[in-house]
Short mmCIF file of C-alpha atoms in Angstrom, two decimals:
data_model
loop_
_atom_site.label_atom_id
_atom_site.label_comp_id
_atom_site.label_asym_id
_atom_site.label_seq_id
_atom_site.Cartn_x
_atom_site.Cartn_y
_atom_site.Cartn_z
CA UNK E 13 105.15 -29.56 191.69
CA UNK E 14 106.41 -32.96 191.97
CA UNK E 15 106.81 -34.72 188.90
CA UNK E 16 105.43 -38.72 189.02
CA UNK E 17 104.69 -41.19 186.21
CA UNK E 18 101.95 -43.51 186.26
CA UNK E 19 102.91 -46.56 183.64
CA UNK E 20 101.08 -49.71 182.43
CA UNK E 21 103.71 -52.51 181.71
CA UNK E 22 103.59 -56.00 181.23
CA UNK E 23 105.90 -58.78 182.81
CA UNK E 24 108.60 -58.09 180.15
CA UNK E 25 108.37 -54.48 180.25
CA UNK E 26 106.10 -53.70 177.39
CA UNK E 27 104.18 -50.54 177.43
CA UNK E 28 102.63 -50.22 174.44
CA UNK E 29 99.08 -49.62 173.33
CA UNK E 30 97.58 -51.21 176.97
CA UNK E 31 94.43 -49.65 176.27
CA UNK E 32 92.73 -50.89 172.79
CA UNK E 33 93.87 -53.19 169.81
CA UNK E 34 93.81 -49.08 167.89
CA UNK E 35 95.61 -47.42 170.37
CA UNK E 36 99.20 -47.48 169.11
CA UNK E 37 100.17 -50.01 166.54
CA UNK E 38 103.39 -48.13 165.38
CA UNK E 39 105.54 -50.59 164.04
CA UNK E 40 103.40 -52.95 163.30
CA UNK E 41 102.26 -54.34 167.02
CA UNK E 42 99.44 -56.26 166.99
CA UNK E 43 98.90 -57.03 170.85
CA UNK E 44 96.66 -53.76 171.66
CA UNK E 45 94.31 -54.01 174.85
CA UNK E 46 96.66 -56.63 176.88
CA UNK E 47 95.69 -54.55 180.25
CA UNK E 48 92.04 -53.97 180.45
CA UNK E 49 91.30 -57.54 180.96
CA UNK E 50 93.23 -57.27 184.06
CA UNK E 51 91.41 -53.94 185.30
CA UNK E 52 89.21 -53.96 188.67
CA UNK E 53 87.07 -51.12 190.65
CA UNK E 54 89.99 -51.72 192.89
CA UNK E 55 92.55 -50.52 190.82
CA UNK E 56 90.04 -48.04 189.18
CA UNK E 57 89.36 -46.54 192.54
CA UNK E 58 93.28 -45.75 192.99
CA UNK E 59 93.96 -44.88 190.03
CA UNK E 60 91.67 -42.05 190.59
CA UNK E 61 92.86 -41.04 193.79
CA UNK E 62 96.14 -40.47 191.72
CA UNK E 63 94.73 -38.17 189.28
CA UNK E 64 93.05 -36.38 191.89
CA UNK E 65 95.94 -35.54 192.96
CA UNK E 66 97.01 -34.26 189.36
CA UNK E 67 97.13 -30.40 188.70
CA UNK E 68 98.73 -30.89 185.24
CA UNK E 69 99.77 -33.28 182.73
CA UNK E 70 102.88 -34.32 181.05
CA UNK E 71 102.23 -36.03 177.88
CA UNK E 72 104.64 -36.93 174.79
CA UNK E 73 103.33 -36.35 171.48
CA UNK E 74 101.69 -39.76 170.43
CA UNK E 75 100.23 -39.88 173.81
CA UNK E 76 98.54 -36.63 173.55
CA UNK E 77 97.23 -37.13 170.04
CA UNK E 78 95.74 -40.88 171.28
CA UNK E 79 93.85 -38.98 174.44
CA UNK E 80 92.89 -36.08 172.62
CA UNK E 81 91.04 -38.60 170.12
CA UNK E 82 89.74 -40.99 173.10
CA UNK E 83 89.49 -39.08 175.96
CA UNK E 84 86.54 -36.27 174.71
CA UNK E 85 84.81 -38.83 173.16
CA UNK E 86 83.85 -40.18 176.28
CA UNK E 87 80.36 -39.57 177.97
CA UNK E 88 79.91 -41.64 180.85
CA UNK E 89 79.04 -39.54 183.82
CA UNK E 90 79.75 -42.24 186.30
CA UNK E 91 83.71 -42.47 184.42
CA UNK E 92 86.03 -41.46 187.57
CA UNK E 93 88.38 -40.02 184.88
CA UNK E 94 86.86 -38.44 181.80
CA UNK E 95 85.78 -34.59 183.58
CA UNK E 96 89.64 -34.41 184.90
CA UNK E 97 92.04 -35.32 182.35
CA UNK E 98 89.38 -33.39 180.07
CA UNK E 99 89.47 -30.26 182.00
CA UNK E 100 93.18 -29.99 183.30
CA UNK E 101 96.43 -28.34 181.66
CA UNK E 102 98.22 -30.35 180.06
CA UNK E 103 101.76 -29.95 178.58
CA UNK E 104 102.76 -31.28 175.63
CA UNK E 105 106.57 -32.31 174.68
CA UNK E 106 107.06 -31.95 171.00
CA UNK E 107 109.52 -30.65 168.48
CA UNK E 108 107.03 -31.09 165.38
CA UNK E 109 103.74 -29.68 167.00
CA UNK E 110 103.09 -25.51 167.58
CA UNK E 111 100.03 -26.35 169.25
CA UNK E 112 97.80 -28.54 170.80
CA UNK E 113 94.26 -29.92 169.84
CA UNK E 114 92.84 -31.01 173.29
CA UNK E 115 92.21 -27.70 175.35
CA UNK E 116 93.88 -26.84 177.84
CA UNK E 117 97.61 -27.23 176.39
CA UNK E 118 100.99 -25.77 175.96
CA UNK E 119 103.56 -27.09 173.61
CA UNK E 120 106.84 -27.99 174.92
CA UNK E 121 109.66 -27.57 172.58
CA UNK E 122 113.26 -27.23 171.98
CA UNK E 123 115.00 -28.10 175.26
CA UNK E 124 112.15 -30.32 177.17
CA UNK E 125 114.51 -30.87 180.51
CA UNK E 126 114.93 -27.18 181.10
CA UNK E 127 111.02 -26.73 180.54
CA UNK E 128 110.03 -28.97 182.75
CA UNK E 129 112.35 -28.26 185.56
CA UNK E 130 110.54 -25.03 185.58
CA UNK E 131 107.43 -26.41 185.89
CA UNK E 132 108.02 -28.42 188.60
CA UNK E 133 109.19 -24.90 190.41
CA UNK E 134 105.28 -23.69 190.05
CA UNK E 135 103.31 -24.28 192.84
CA UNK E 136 100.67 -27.08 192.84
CA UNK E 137 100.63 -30.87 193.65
CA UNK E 138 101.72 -33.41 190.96
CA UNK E 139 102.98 -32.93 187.36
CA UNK E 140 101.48 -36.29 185.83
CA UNK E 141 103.24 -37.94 183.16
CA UNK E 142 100.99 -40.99 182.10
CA UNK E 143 102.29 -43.26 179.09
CA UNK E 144 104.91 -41.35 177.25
CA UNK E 145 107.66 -43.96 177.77
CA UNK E 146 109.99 -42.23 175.49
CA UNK E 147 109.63 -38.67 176.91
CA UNK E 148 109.51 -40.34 180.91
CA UNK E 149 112.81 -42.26 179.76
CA UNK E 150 114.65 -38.90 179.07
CA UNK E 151 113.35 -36.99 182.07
CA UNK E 152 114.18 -40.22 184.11
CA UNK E 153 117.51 -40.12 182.83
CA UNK E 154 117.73 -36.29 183.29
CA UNK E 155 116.74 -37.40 187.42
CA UNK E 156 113.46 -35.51 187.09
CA UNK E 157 111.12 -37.72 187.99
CA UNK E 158 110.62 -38.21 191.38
CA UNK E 159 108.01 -40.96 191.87
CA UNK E 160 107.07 -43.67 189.48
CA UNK E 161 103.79 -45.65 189.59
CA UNK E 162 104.33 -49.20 187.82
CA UNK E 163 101.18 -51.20 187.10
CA UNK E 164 102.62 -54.51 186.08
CA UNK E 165 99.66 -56.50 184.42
CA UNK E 166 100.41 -60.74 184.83
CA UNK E 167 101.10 -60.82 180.45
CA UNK E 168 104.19 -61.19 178.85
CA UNK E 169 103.71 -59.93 175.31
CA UNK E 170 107.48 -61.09 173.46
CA UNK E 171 107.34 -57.80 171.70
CA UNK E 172 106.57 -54.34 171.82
CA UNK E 173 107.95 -50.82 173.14
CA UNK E 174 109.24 -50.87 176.47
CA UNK E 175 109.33 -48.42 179.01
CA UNK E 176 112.90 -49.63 179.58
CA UNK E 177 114.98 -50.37 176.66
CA UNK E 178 118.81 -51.50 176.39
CA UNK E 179 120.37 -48.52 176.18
CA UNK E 180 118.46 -46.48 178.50
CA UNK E 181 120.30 -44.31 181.42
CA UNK E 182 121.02 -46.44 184.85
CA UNK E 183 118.24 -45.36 187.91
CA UNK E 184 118.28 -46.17 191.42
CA UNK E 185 115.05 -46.46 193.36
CA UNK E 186 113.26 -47.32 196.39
CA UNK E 187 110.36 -49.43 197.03
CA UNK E 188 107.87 -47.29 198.40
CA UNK E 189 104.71 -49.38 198.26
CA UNK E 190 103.42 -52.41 196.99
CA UNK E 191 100.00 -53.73 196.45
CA UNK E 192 98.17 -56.12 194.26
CA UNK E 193 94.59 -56.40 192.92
CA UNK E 194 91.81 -59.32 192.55
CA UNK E 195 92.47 -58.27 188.72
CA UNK E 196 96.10 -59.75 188.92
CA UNK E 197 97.86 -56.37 188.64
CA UNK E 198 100.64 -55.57 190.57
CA UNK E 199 101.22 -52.23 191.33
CA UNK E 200 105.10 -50.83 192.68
CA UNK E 201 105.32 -47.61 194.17
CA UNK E 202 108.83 -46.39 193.59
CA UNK E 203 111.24 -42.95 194.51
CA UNK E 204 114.03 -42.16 192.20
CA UNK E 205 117.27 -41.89 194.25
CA UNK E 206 119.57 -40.70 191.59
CA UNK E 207 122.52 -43.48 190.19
CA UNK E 208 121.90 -46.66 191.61
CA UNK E 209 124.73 -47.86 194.07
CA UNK E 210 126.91 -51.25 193.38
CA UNK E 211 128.79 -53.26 195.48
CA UNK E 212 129.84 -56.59 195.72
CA UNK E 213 128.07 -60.16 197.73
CA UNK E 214 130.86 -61.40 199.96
CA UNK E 215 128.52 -63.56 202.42
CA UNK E 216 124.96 -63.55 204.42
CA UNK E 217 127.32 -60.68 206.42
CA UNK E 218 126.00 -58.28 203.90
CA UNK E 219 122.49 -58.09 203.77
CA UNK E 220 120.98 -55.03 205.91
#
């Protein structure tokens, strides 16, 4: 399976709690809910062409315990989302968990790399990692991931989690696709090409 993540962020890189004022106010951030304002059928109708494509998900421990609370609860029969994340495996990175509460799920523990490059050897589609910006910031840095899916909302929040922080392992990529919404989102389609290259401007005689 390939292994993608699909990542809310805003303009300065926060990814924290995009989804309700509740859903993550870990130390202390009040800002909750910044994307949905910005949500569109446009973007609804890809993202759920990307989940169709999902045949399990990768999920860090506060992310599984937010979408096991949410993601039941929710009835709507018309919801593009709610029967599939509901229904497929998902896999759940934790060293302080021995099992899940949202059915289907394995726990992931002890070395999370080595687990996860064997279930990429499975056969199937996509391995979906959606939020988790910790546990996608190791397995980026670990070259795992081979796609990510950036959904840049037009807010800059001054303060929050983000899915890159100082400190974090170097990445190449490559632009894969870009599009943009009526909503304002931008969404960047990127492949992860290992360390990024360097190199020095020495005149218009070096652009390609």
């Amino acid at each position: 399976m390939k292994l993608t993540l699909t990542e809310f962020v805003s303009l300065d890189g926060v990814s924290q709690g995009p989804g309700s004022p509740e859903e993550d106010t870990t130390g202390g951030f009040t800002l909750g809910g910044w994307f949905v304002p910005h949500m569109d059928q446009d973007f609804i109708d890809l993202a759920a062409e990307w989940l169709g494509r999902a045949d399990g998900l990768l999920l860090g421990r506060r992310t599984d315990e937010a979408f096991a609370r949410d993601w039941p609860q929710i009835t709507d029969a018309d919801d593009p989302f709610t029967v599939r994340m509901n229904a497929l495996p998902k896999y759940v990175a934790t060293n302080s968990l021995e099992q899940g509460s949202w059915n289907p799920t394995t726990v992931l523990s002890g070395d999370i790399a080595a687990q996860v490059q064997e279930l990429k050897k499975q056969p199937g589609r996509e391995l979906q990692i959606h939020g988790s910006a910790r546990l996608a910031g190791s397995l980026l840095a670990a070259g795992l991931i081979d796609e990510l899916r950036l959904v840049v909302a037009p807010v800059v929040l001054g303060r929050g989690r983000r899915l890159f922080p100082d400190g974090g392992a170097p990445a190449g990529l490559r632009l894969m696709e870009t599009k943009t919404t009526p909503g304002g989102l931008t969404i960047l389609l990127f492949a992860y090409t290992g360390n990024p290259d360097y190199s020095t401007y020495t005149g218009a005689g070096d652009i390609t």
